Tab-separated table of C-alpha atoms in Angstrom:
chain	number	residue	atom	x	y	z
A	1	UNK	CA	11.031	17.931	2.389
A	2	UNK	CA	9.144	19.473	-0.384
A	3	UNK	CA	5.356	20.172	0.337
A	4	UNK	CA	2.842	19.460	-1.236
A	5	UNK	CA	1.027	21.414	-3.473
A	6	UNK	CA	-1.663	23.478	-1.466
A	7	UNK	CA	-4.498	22.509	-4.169
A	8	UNK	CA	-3.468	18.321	-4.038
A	9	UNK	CA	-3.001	18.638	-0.520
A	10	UNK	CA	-6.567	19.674	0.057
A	11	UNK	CA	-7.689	17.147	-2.127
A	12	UNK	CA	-5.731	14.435	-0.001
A	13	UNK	CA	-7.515	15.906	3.286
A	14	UNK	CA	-10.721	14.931	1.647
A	15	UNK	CA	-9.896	11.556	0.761
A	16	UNK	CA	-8.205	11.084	4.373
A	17	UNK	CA	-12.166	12.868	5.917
A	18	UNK	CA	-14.102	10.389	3.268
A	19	UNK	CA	-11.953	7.332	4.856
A	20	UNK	CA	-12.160	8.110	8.494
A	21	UNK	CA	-15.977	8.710	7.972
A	22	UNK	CA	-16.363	5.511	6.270
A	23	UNK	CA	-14.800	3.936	9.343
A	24	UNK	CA	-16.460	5.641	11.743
A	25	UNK	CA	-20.115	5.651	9.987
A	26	UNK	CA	-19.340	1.532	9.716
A	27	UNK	CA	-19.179	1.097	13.529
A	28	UNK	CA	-23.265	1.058	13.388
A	29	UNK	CA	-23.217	-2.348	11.333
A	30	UNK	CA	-25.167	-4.717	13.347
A	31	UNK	CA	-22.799	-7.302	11.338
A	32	UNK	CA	-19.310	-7.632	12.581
A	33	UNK	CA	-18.433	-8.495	8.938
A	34	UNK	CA	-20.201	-5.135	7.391
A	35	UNK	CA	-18.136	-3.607	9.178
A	36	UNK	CA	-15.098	-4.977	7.128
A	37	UNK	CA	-16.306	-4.756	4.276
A	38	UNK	CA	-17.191	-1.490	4.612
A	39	UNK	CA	-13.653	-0.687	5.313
A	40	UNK	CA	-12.135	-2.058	2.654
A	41	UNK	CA	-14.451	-0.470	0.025
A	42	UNK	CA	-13.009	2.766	1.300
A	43	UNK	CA	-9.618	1.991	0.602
A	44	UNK	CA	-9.941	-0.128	-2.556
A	45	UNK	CA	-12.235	3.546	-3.442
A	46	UNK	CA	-9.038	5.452	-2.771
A	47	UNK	CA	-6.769	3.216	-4.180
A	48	UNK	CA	-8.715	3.211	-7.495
A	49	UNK	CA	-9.430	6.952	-7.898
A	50	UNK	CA	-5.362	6.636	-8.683
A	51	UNK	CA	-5.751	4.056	-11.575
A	52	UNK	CA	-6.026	3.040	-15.241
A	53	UNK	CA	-9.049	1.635	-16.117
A	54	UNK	CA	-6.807	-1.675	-16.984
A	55	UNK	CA	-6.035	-2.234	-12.941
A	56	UNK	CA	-9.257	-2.035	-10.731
A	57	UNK	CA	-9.071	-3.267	-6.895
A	58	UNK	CA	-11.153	-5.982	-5.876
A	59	UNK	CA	-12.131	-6.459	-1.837
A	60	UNK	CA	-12.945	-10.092	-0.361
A	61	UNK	CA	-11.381	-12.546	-3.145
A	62	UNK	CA	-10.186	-15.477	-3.368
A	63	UNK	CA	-7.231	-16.271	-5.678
A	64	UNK	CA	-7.204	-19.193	-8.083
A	65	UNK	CA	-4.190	-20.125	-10.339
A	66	UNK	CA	-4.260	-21.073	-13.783
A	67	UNK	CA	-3.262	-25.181	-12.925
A	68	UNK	CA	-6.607	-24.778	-10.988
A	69	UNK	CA	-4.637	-24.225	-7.651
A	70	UNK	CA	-6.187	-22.372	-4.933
A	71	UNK	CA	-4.877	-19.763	-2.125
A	72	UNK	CA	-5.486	-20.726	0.998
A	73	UNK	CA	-6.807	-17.475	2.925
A	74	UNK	CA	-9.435	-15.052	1.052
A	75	UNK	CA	-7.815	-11.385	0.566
A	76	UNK	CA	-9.174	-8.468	2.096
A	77	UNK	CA	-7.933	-6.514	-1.453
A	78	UNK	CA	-6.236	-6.897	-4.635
A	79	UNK	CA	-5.136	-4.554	-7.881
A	80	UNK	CA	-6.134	-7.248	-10.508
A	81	UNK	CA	-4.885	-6.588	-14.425
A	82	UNK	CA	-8.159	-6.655	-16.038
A	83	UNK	CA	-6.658	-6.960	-19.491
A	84	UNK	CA	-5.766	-10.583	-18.894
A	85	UNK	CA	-7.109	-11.206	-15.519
A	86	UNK	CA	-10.772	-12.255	-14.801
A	87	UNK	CA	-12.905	-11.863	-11.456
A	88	UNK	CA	-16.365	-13.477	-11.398
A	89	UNK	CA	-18.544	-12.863	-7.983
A	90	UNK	CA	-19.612	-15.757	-6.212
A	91	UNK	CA	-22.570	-14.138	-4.521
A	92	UNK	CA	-25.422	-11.737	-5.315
A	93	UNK	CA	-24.182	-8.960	-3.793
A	94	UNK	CA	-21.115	-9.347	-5.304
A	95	UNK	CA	-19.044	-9.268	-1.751
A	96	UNK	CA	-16.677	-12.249	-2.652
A	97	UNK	CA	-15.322	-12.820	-5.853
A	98	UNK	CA	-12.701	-15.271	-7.783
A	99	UNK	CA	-9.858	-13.491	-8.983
A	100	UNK	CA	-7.566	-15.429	-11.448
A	101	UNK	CA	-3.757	-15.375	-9.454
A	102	UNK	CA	-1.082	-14.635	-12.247
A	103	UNK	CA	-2.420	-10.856	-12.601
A	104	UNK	CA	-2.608	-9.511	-9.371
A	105	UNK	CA	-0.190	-6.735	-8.791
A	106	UNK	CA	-1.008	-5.342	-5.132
A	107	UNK	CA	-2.336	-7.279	-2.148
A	108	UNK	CA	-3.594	-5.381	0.963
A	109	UNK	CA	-4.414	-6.496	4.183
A	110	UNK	CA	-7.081	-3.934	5.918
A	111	UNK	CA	-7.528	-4.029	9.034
A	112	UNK	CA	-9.670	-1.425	11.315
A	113	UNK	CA	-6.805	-1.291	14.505
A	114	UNK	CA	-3.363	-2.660	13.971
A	115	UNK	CA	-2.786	-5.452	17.056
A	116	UNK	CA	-0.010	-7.770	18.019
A	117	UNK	CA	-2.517	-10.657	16.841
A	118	UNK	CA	-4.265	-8.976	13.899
A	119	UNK	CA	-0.933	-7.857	12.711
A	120	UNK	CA	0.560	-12.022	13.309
A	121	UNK	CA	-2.491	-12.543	11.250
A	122	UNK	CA	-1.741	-10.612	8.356
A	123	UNK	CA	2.041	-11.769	8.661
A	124	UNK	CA	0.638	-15.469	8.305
A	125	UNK	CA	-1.549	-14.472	5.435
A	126	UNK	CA	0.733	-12.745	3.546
A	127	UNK	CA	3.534	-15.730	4.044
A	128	UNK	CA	0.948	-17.993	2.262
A	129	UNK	CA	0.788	-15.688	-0.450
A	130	UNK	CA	4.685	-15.875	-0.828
A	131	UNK	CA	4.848	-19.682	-0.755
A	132	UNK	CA	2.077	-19.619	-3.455
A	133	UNK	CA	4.021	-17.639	-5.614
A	134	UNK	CA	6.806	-19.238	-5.522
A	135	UNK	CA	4.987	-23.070	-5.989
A	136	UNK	CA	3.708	-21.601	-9.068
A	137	UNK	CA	7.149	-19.740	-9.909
A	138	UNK	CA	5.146	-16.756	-9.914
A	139	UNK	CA	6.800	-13.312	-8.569
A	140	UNK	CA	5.027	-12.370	-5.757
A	141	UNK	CA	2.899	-9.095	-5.891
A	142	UNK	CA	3.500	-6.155	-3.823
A	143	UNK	CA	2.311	-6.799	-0.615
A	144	UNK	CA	0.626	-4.076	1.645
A	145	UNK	CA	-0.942	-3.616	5.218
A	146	UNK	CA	-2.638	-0.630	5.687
A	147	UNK	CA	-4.441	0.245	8.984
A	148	UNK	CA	-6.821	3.128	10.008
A	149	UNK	CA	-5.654	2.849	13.694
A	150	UNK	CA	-2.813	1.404	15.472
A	151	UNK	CA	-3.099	-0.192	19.403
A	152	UNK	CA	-0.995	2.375	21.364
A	153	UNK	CA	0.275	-1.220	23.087
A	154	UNK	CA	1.940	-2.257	19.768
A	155	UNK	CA	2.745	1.138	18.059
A	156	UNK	CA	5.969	1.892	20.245
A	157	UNK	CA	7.177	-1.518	19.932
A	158	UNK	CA	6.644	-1.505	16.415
A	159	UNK	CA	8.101	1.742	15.169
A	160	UNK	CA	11.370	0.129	17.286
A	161	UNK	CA	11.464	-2.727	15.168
A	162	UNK	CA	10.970	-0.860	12.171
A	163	UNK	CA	14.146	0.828	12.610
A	164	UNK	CA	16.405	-2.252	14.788
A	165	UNK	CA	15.187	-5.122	12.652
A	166	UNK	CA	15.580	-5.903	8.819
A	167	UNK	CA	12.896	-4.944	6.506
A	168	UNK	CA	12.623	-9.310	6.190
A	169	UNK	CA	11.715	-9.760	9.453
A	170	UNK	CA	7.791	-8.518	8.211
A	171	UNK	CA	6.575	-10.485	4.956
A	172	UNK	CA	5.467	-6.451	3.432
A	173	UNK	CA	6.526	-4.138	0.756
A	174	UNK	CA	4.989	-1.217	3.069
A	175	UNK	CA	2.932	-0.654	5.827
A	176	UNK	CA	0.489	2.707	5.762
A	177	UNK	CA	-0.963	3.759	8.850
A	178	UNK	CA	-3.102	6.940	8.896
A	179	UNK	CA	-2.407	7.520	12.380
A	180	UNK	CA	1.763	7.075	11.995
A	181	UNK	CA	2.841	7.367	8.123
A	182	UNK	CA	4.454	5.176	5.343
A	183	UNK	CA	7.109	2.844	6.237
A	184	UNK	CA	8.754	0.907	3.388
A	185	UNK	CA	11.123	-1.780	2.886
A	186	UNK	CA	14.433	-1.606	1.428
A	187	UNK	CA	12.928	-2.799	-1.671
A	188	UNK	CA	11.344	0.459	-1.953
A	189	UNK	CA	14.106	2.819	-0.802
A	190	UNK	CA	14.672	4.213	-4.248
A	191	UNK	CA	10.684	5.345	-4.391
A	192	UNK	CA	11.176	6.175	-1.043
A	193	UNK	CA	14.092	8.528	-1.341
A	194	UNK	CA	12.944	10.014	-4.789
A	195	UNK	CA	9.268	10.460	-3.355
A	196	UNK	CA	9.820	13.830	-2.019
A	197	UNK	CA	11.083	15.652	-4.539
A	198	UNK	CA	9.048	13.969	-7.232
A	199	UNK	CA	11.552	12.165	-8.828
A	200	UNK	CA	10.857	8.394	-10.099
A	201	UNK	CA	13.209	4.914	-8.785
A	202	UNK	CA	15.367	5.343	-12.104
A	203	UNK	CA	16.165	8.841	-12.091
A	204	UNK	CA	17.014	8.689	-7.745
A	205	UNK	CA	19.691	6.082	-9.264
A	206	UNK	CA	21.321	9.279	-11.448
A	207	UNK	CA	20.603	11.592	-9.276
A	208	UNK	CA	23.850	12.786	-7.169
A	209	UNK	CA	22.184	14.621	-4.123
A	210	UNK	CA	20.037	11.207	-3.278
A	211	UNK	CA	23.029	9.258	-3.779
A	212	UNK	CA	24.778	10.796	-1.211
A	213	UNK	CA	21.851	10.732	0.965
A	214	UNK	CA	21.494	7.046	0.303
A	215	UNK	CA	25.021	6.272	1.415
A	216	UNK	CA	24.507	8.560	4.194
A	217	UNK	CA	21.815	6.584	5.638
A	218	UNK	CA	23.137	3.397	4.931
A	219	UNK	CA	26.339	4.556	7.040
A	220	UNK	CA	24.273	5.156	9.760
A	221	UNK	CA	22.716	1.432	9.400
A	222	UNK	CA	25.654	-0.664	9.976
A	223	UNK	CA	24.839	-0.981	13.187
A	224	UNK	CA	21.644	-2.865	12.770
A	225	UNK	CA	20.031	-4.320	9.401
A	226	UNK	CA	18.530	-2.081	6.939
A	227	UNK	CA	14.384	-1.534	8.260
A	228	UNK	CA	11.485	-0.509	7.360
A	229	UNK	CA	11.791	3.304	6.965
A	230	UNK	CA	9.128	6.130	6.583
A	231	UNK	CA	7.943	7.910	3.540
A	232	UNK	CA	6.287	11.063	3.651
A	233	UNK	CA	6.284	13.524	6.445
A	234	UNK	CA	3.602	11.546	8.362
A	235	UNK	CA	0.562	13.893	7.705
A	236	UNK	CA	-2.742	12.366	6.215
A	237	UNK	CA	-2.137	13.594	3.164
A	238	UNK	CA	1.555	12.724	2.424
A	239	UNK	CA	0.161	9.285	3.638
A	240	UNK	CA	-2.181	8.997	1.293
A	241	UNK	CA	0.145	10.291	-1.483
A	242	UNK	CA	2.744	7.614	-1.095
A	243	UNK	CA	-0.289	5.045	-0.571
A	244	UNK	CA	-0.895	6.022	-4.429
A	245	UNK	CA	2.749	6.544	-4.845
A	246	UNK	CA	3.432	2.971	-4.187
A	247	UNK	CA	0.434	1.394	-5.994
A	248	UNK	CA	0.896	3.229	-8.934
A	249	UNK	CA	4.564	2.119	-9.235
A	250	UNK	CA	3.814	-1.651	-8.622
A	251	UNK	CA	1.118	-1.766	-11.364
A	252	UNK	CA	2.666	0.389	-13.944
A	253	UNK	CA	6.109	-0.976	-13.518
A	254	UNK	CA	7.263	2.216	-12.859
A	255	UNK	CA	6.746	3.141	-16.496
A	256	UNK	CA	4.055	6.175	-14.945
A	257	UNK	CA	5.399	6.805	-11.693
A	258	UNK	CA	8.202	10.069	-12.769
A	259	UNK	CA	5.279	11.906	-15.275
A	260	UNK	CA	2.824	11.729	-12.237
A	261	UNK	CA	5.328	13.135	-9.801
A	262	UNK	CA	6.334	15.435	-11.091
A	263	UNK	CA	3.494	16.625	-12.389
A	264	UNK	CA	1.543	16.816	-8.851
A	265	UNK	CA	4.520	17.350	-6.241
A	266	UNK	CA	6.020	20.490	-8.170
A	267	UNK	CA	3.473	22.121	-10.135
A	268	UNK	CA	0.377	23.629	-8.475
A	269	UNK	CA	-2.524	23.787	-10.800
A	270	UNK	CA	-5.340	26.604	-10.302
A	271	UNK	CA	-8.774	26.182	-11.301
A	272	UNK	CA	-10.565	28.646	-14.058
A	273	UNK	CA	-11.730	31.756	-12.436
């Protein structure tokens, strides 16, 4: 796997140190809530350091379509298209807000430790958001869970069903957990695959070397349906890169994803001396 570049990867660390102290610093809150919330700025920070100005993440909303329907469970974050999409806050400090439905890109379910019942949760929410879309013959966003710890009860049993069970059986694009890595769904396999060496979904279609790969590992599947596999090496900071990786792609349409690659997985930049 190619590495990253020495000067990005630091950078990454950072991020990865900023997050974990965020989490950490947060278990103070005398609120059970703050401590949320606190959370999911972090990531909704990270996740828009990576971003146009056009698509800005929003923590703690609540999604209403344009036929004045409402989604049932409030969202811990979204990537809204603020070109055509509105969010007005419903409190004064601006911790909920109403996001209009039809241009959301990316929703995220944060969540502090990964459990067999925070993780049902999350499933349930993220099934609502499905149905939704599809009442409203929307197509549904990119859907992401990303956790800053997993419970060591449920991360063995998990990783097994990542790789025995089809990518359906969880109602995710990805999941991203700092302590284990990416792991993706097939719908992602071409990002996934191309990630690496910095090469975009449409050129990993041309590209011979992946191809073979890709049939490779498919060969190897027809034993058990096609799972969630991981992206990334596993380290913070290839964690953190395909976190971007993935949002990046889903807002952009992939129309940004190969300059960006390549730019930052094969070129190392040096500052001024």
């Amino acid at each position: 796997m190619t590495q990253l570049p020495p000067r990005l990867s630091r950078t990454l660390l950072g991020h990865y140190h900023e997050m974990m102290a965020a989490y950490h610093r947060s278990a103070a809150h005398k609120l059970p809530g703050g401590k949320g919330v606190i959370r999911e700025d972090a990531v909704a920070n990270f996740i828009g350091t990576w971003l146009s100005k056009r698509n800005r993440p929003h923590t703690n909303v609540f999604a209403s379509a344009i036929g004045g329907e409402q989604l049932g469970p409030e969202l811990d974050l979204v990537v809204l298209d603020e070109f055509d999409g509105v969010a007005w806050p419903i409190d004064a400090g601006a911790v909920n807000a109403v996001v209009t439905w039809e241009q959301i890109r990316v929703v995220v379910e944060v969540k502090s430790t990964l459990t067999e019942h925070t993780l049902n949760k999350a499933c349930e929410a993220m099934n609502e958001v499905a149905a939704f879309a599809e009442r409203n013959g929307d197509p549904v966003p990119t859907r992401l869970l990303f956790a800053y710890q997993i419970d060591p009860d449920l991360k063995d049993d998990l990783l097994y069903q990542f790789e025995e069970q089809g990518s359906d059986s969880y109602p995710f694009d990805a999941f991203v957990i700092l302590q284990c890595g990416v792991f993706c769904s097939s719908e992602l396999n071409d990002l996934r695959w191309g990630f690496a060496s910095g090469l975009a979904p449409e050129k990993v279609a041309n590209d011979g070397p992946y191809q073979d790969k890709a049939a490779l590992e498919f060969g190897e599947q027809t034993r058990f349906a096609r799972g969630f596999r991981s992206m990334g090496d596993g380290s913070h900071e290839e964690t953190l890169m395909a976190l971007a990786c993935i949002v990046t792609n889903a807002v952009t349409d992939g129309k940004s994803t190969q300059a960006l690659l390549s730019a930052l997985k094969r070129v190392e930049y040096f500052p001024i001396s």
